[in-house]
CSV table of C-alpha atoms in Angstrom, one decimal:
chain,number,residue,atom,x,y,z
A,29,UNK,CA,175.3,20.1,67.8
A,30,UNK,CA,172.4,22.0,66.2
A,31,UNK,CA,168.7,22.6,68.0
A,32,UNK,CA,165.8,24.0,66.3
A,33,UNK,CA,164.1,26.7,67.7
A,34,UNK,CA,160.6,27.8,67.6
A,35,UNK,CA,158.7,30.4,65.3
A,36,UNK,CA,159.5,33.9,65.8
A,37,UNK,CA,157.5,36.9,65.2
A,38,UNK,CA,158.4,40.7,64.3
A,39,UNK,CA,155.9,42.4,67.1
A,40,UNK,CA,156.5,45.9,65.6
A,41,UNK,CA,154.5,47.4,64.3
A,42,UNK,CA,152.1,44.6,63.3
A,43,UNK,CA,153.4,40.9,63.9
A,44,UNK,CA,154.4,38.6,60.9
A,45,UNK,CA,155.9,35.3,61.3
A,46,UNK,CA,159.3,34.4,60.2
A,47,UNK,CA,160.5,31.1,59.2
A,48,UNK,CA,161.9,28.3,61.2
A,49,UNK,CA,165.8,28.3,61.2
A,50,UNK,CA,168.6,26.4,62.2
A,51,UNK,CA,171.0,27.7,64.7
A,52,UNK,CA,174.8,27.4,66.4
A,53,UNK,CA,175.0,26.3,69.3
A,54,UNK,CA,176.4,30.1,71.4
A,55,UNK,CA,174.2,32.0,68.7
A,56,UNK,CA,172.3,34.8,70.2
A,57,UNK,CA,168.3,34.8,70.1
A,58,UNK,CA,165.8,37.5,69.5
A,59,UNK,CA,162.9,37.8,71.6
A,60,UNK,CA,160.5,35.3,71.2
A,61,UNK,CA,156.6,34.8,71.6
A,62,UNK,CA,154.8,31.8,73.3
A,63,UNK,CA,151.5,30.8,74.2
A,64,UNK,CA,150.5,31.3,78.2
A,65,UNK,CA,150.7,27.9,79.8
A,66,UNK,CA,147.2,26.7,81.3
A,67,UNK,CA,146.2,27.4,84.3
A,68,UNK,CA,148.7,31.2,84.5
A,69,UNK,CA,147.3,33.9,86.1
A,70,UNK,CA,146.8,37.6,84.1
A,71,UNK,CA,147.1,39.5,87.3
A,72,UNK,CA,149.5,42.0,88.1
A,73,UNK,CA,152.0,40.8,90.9
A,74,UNK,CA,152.2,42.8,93.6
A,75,UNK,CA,156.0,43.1,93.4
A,76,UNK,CA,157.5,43.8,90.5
A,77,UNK,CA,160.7,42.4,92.7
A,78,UNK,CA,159.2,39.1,93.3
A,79,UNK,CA,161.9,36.9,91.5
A,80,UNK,CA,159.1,34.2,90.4
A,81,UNK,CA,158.0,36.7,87.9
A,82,UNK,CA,160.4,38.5,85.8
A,83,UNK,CA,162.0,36.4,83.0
A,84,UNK,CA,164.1,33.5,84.2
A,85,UNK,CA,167.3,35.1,81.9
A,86,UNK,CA,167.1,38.3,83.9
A,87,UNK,CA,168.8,38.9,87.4
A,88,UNK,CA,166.9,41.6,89.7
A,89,UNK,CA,169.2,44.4,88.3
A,90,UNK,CA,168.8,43.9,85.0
A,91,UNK,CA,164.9,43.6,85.0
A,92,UNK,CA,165.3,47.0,87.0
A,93,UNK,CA,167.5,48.5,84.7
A,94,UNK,CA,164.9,47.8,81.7
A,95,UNK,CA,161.7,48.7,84.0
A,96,UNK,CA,163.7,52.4,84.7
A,97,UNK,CA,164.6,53.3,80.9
A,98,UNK,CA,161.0,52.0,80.2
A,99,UNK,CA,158.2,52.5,82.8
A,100,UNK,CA,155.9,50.6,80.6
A,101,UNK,CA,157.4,47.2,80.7
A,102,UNK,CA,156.1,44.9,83.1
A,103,UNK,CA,156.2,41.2,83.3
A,104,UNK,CA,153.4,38.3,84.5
A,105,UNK,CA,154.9,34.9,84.9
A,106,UNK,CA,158.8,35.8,83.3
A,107,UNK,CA,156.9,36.5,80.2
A,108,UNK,CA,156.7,40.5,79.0
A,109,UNK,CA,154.5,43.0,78.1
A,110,UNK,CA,153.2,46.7,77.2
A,111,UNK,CA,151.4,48.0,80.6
A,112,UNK,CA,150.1,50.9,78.1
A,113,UNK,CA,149.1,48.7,75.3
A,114,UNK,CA,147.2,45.9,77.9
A,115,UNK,CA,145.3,48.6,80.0
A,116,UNK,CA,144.0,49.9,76.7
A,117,UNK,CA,143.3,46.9,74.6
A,118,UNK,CA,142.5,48.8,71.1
A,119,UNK,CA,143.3,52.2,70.0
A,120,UNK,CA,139.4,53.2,70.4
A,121,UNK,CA,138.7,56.3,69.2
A,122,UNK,CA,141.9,57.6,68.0
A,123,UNK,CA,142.1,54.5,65.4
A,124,UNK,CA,144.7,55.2,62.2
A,125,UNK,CA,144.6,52.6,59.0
A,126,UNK,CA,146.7,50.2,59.3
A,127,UNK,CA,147.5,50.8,62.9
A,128,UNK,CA,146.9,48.1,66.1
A,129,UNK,CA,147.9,47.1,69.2
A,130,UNK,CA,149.9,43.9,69.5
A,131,UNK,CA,148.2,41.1,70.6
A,132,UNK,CA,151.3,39.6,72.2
A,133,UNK,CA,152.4,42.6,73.8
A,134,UNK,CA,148.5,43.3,74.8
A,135,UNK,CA,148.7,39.8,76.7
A,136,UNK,CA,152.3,39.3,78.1
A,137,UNK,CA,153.1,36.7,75.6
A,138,UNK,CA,156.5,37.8,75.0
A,139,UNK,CA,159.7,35.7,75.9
A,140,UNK,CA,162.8,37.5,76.8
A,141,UNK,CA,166.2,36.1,75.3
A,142,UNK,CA,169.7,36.3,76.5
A,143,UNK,CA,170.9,39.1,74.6
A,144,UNK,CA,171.3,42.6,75.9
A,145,UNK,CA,171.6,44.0,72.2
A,146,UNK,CA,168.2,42.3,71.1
A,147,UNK,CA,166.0,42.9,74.0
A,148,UNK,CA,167.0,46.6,73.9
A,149,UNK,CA,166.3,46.5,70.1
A,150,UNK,CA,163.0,45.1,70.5
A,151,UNK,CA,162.2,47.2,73.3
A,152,UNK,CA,163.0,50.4,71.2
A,153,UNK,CA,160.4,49.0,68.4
A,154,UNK,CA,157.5,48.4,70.7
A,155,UNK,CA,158.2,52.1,72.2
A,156,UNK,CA,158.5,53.4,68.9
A,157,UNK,CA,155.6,52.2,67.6
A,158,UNK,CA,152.4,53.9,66.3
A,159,UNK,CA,150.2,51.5,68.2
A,160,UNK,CA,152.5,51.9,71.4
A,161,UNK,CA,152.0,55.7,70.9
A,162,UNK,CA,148.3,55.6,70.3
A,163,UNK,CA,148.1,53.7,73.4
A,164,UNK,CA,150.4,56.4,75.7
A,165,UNK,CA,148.3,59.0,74.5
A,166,UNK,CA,144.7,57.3,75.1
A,167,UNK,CA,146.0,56.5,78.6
A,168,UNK,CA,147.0,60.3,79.0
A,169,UNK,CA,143.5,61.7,78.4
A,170,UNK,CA,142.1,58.8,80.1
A,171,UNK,CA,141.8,61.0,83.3
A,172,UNK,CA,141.1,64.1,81.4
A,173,UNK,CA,137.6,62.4,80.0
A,174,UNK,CA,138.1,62.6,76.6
A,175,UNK,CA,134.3,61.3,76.3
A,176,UNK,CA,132.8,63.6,79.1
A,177,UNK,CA,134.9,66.7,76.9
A,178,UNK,CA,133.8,65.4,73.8
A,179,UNK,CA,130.2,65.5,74.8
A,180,UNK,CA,129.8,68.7,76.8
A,181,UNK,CA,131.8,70.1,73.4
A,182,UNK,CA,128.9,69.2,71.3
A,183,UNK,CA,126.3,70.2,73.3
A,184,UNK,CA,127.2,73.2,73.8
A,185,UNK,CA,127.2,74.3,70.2
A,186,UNK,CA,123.7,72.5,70.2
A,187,UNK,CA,123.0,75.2,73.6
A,188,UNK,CA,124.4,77.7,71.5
A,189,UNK,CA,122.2,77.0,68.3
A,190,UNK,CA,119.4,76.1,70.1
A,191,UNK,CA,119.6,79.3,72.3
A,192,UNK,CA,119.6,81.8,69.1
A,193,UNK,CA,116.8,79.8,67.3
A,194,UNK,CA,114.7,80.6,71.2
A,195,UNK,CA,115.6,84.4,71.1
A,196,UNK,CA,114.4,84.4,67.1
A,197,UNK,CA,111.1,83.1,68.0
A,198,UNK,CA,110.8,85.5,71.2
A,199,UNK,CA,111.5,88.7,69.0
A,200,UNK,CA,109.0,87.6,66.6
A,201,UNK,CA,106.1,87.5,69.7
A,202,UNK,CA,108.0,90.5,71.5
A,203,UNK,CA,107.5,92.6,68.2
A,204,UNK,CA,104.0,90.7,67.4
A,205,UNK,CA,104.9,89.5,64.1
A,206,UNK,CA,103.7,86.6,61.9
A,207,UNK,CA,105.2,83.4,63.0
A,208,UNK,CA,105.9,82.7,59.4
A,209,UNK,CA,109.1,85.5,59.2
A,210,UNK,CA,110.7,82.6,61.6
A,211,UNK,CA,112.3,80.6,59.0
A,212,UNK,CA,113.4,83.9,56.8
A,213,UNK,CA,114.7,85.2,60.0
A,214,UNK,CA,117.2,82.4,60.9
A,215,UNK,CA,118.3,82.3,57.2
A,216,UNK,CA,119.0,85.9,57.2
A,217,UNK,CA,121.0,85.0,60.3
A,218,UNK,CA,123.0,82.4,58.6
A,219,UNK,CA,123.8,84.5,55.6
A,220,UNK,CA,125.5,86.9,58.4
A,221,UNK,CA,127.5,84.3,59.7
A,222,UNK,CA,125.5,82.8,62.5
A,223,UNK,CA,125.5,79.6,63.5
A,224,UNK,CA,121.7,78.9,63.9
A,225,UNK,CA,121.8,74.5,63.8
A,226,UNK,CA,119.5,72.6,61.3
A,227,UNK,CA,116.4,72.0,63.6
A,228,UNK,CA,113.6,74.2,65.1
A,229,UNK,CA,113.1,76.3,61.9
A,230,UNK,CA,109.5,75.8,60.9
A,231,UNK,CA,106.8,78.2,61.4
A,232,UNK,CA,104.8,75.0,63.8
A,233,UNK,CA,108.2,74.8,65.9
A,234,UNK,CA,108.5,78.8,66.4
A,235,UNK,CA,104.9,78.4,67.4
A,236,UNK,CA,105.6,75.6,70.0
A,237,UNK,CA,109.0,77.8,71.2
A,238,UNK,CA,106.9,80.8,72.3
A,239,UNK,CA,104.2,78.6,74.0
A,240,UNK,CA,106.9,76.9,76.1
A,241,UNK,CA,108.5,80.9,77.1
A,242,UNK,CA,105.5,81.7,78.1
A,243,UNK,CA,104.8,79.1,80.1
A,244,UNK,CA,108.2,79.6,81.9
A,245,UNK,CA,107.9,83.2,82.3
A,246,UNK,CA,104.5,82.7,84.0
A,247,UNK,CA,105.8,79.8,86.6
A,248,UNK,CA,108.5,82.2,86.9
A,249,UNK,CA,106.4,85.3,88.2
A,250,UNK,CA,103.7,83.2,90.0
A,251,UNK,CA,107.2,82.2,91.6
A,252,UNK,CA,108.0,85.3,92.8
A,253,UNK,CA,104.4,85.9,93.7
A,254,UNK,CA,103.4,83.1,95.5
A,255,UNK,CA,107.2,83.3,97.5
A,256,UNK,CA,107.2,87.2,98.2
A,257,UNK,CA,103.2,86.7,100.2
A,258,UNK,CA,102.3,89.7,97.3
A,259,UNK,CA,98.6,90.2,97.7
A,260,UNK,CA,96.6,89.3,94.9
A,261,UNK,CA,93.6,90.6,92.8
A,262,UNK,CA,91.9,88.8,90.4
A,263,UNK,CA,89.8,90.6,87.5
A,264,UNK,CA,88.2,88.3,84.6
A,265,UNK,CA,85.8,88.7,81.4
A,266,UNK,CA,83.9,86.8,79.5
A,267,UNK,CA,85.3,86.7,75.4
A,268,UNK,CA,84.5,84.5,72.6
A,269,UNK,CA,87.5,82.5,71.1
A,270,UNK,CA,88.1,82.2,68.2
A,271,UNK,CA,86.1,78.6,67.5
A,272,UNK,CA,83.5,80.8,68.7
A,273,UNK,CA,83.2,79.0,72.4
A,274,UNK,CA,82.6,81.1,75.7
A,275,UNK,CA,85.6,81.9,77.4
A,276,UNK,CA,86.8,83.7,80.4
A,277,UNK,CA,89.8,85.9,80.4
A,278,UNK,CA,91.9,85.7,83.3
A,279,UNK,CA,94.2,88.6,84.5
A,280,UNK,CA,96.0,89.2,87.7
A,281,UNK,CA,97.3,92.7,89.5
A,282,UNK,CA,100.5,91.9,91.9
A,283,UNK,CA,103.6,92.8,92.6
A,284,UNK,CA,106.4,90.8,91.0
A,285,UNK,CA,109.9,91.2,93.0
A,286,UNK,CA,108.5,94.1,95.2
A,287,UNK,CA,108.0,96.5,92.4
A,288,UNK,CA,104.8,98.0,91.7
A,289,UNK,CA,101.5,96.1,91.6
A,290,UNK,CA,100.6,95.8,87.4
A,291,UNK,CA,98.0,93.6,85.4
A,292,UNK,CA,99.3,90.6,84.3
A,293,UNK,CA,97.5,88.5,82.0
A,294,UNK,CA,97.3,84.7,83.2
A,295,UNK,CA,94.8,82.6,81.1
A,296,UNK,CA,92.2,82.5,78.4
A,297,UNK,CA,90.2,79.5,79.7
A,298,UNK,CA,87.3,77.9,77.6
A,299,UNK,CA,83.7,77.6,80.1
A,300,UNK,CA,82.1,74.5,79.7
A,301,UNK,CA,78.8,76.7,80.5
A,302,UNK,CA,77.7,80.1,81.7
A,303,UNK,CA,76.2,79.2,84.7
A,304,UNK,CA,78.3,80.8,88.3
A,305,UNK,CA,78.9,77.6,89.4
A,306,UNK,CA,81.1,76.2,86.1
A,307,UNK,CA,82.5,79.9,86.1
A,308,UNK,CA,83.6,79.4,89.6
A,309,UNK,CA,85.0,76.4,89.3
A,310,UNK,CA,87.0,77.0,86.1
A,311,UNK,CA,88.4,80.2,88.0
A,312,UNK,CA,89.9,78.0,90.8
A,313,UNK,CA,91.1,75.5,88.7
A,314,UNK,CA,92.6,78.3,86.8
A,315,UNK,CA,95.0,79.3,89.6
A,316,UNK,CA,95.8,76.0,91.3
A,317,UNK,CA,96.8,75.4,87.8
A,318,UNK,CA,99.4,78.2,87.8
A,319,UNK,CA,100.9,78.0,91.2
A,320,UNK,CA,98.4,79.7,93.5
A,321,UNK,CA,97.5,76.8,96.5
A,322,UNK,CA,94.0,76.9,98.3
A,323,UNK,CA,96.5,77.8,101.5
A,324,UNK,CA,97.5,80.6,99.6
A,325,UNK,CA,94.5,81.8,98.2
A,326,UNK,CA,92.8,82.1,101.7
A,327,UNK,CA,95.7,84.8,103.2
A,328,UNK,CA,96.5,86.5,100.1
A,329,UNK,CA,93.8,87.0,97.1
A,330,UNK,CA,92.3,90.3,98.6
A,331,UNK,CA,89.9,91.4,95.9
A,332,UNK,CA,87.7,90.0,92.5
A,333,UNK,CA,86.5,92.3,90.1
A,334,UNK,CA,84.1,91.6,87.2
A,335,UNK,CA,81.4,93.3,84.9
A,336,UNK,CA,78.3,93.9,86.1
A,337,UNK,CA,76.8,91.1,84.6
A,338,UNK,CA,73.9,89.3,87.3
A,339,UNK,CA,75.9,85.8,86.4
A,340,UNK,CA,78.9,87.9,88.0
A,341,UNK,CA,77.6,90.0,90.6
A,342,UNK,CA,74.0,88.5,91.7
A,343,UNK,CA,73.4,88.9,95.1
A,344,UNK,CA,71.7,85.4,95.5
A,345,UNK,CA,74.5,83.3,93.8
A,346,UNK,CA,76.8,84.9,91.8
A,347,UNK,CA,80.3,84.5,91.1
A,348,UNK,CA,81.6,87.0,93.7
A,349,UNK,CA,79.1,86.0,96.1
A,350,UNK,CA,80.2,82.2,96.2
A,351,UNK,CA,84.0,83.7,96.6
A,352,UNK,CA,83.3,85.5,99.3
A,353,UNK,CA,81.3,82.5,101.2
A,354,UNK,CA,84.9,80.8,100.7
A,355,UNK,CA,87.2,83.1,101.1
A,356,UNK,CA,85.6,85.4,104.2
A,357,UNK,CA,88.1,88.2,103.3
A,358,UNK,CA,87.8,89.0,99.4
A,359,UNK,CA,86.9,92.5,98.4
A,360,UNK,CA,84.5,92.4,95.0
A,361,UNK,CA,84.2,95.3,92.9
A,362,UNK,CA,82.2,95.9,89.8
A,363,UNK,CA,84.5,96.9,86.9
A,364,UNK,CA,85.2,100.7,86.6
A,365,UNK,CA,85.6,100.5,82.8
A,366,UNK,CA,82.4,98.7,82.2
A,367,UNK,CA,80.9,101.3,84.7
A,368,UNK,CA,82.4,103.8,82.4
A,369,UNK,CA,80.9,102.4,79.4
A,370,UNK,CA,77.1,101.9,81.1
A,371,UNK,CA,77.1,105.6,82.0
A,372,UNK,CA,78.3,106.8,78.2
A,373,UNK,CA,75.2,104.6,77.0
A,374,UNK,CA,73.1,105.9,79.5
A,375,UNK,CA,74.0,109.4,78.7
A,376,UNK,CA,73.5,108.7,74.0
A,377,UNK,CA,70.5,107.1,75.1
A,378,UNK,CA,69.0,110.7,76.6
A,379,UNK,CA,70.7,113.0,74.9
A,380,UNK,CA,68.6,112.6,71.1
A,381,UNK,CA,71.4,114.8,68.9
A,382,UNK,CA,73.9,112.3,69.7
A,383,UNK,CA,72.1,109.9,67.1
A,384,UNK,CA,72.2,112.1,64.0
A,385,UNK,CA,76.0,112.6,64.7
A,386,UNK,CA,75.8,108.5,65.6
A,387,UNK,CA,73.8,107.9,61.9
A,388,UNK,CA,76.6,110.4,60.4
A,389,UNK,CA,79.5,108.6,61.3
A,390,UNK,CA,77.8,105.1,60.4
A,391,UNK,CA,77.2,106.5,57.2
A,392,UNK,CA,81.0,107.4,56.6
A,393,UNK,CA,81.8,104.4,58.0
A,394,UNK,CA,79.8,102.5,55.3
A,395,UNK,CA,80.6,104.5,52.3
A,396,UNK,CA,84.6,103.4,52.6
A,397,UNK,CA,84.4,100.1,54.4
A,398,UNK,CA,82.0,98.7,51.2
A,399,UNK,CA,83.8,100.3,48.3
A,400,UNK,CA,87.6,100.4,47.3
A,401,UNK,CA,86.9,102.6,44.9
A,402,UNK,CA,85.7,105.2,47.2
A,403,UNK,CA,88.8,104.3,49.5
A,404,UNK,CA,91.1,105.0,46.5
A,405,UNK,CA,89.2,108.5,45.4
A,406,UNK,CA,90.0,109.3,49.7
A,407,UNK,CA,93.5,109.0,49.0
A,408,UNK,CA,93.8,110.8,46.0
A,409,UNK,CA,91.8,113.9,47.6
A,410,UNK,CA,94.2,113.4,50.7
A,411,UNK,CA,96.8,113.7,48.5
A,412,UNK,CA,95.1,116.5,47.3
A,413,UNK,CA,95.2,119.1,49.9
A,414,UNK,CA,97.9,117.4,52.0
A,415,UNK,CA,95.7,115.7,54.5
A,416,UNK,CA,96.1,112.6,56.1
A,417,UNK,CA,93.9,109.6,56.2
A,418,UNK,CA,93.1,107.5,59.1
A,419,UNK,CA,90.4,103.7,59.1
A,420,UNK,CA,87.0,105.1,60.1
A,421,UNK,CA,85.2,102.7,62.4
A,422,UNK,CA,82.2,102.3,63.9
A,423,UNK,CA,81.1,104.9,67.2
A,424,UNK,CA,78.9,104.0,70.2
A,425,UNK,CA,78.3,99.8,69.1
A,426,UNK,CA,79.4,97.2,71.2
A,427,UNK,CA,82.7,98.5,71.0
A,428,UNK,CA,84.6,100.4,73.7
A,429,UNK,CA,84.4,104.1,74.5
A,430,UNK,CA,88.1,104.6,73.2
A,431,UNK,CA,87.1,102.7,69.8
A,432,UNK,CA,84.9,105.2,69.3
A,433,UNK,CA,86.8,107.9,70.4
A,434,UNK,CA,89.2,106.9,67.5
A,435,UNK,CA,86.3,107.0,65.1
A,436,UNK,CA,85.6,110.5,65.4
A,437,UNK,CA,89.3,111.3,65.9
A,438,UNK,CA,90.1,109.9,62.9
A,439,UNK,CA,87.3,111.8,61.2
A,440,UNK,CA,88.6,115.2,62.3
A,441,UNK,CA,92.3,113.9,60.9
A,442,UNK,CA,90.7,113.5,58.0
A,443,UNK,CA,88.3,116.3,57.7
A,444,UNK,CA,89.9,118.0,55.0
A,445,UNK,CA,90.2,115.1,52.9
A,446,UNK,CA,86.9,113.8,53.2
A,447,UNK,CA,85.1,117.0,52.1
A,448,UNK,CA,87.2,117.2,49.0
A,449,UNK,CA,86.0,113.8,48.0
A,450,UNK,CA,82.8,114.5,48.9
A,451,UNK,CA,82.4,117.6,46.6
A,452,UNK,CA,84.5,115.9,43.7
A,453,UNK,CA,82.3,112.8,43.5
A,454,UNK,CA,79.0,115.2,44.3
A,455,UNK,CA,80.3,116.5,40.1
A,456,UNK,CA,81.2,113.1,38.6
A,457,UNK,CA,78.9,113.0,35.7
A,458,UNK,CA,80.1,109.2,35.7
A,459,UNK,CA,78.1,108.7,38.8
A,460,UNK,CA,74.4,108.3,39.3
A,461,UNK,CA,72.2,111.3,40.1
A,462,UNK,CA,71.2,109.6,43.5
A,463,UNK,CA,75.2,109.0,44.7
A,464,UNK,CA,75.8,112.5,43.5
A,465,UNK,CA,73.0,114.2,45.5
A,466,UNK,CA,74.0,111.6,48.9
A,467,UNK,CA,77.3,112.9,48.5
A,468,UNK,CA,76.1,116.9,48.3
A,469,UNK,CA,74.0,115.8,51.4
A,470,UNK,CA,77.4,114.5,53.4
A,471,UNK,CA,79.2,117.8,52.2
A,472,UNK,CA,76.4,119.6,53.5
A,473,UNK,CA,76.4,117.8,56.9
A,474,UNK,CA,80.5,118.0,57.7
């Protein structure tokens, strides 16, 4: 008597129905595939021994014969599946062409038959597999956080580029050059084999990379300050920024991790107004900005020094006397190289031979400053008789007492060279008789 039998699929690797075929009766079958009845549960059973669950052909030894020789068969309501293959579902991020899990084997859908030979065939395919393999593996570096590694892989190589794109940027302020060397910097870099990223290269972003070390370094030794209970002087000038707006330089002496107290520079902030009270303000503001609490201010900051400017140090209401009226214990002290400079202008102002040597210097000073000509004949003469040339500036102005030292040092470097010059351009027939007899007059002077 003959009985038809249902469709059968080849599971491995990829399942692809066969046709229907006619049977003996005694004839062995192959595994086959059915649909979950309604209503069956997906859960694992607590006992793999429970005999409601493995497949109805199996007795208790052989289903634990099969689960020994392969640890990743299990069974849901006597049908079989791949533990491996239904924990991971799809082979993610390892996925090959061509390659996927079986849905059948994903979902227990497969039906055991009576033959040893068969099952064990069909068991060796599954394990065989690509898919199966994909799976063993993905469940393998499932606890090793393949994700987490992959991820803390990439970003730090983006540290690591990152990191040598800050340290360009910090030589090029360290070393005070041009912010525009940044992108020729990390190039050079790259041609040398460095791995300096794709981002952060422009000239605006080198810019913005200093800003934000500075800023760091600064909360970083207001840290230490404000933790170590370092007493603390403040010293501040008025400047004129460059938008040509008042502004008030703010600079700091401490010590920084028990070293030696130094000047530290804190803040260029713009004043709204001259006036004490505005300057006061925008002082305070300054260092609660920073770090430095009100708390702190009144057991620490020990002394304010300033110029000797009545808007600084007026008796009545000057900036040092409204600090002292809030902090009781603040030394102020008027600025000992501003007094420095008073007393040198003092002292030209008296002594009346100091301005023909002042008018010399000026007139030097002119003479190469308004004409590259004359700056070109300089050289040549230095070149001359061996001399050295070094920029002439201005003496006793506005300028500091060392600018002008530097003036007349740089007129004594270049003594040599200068009356050469002079005397050469004093018999240039080329030149007019009046430039001829100023530079006789000059000769005559040095």
């Amino acid at each position: 008597m003959k009985r038809k039998q249902t469709t059968i699929f080849q599971c491995f690797p990829k399942f692809s129905p066969t046709t229907t075929t006619e049977e003996e009766p005694g004839q062995a079958a192959v595994l086959k595939v059915t649909e979950n009845e309604p209503g069956a549960t997906a859960k694992l059973p607590d006992d793999d021994t429970d005999e409601s669950s493995w497949p109805a052909l199996w007795t208790e030894s052989q289903a634990r014969e099969f689960k020994n020789r392969h640890p990743w068969l299990e069974w849901r309501d006597r049908k079989l599946g791949c533990a491996l293959c239904s924990a991971t579902k799809s082979t993610g991020v390892l996925t090959e062409q061509q390659v996927s899990m079986s849905e059948e084997w994903v979902h227990f859908k497969i039906q055991s038959s009576d033959s040893s030979r068969s099952t064990s065939l069909a068991f060796r395919r599954q394990e065989t597999s690509r898919a199966h393999k994909i799976a063993q593996e993905l469940t393998e570096k499932g606890g090793q956080d393949l994700v987490g590694n992959l991820v803390r892989a990439v970003s730090e190589t983006v540290f690591a580029e990152t990191d040598s794109v800050f340290r360009t940027a910090y030589y090029l302020a360290k070393m005070n050059r041009p912010f525009t060397d940044h992108d020729s910097l990390i190039e050079l870099q790259e041609k040398n084999g460095a791995n300096m990223g794709t981002s952060l290269h422009s000239r605006y972003s080198s810019t913005k990379i200093v800003e934000h070390i500075a800023k760091e370094m600064q909360k970083e030794i207001v840290h230490s300050i404000v933790t170590s209970s370092s007493k603390l002087s403040v010293l501040i000038d008025e400047a004129t920024s460059i938008s040509h707006k008042s502004a008030m330089i703010v600079n700091l002496k401490a010590s920084v991790d028990g070293a030696t107290p130094e000047f530290l520079f804190l803040e260029l902030v713009e004043l709204e107004s001259q006036r004490a009270k505005d300057i006061e303000e925008a002082l305070l503001n300054c260092l609660d900005t920073a770090g430095f609490t009100e708390e702190w201010l009144q057991k620490n900051w020990v002394s304010f020094v300033s110029d000797g400017a009545s808007v600084m140090l007026g008796k009545n209401s000057g900036v040092a006397t409204r600090l002292t009226a809030r902090y009781p214990n603040l030394f102020t002290w008027h600025c000992m190289n501003h007094r420095l400079e008073l007393a040198v202008s003092d002292a030209v102002d008296e002594v009346q031979a100091v301005n023909h040597f002042k008018v010399f210097l000026e007139k030097i000073h002119n003479l190469y400053s308004q004409s590259n000509k004359n700056s070109r004949e300089l050289l040549e003469a230095a070149q001359e008789v061996g001399s050295q040339v070094l920029k002439i500036g201005r003496v006793l102005s506005t300028r500091w007492v060392a600018s002008s030292f530097r003036s007349v040092k740089a007129v004594w470097t270049s003594y040599e060279a200068l009356n050469r010059h002079f005397e050469n351009a004093a018999g240039d027939q080329t030149r007019s008789s009046t430039e001829r007899q100023t530079y006789r007059g000059l000769a005559r002077r040095m």
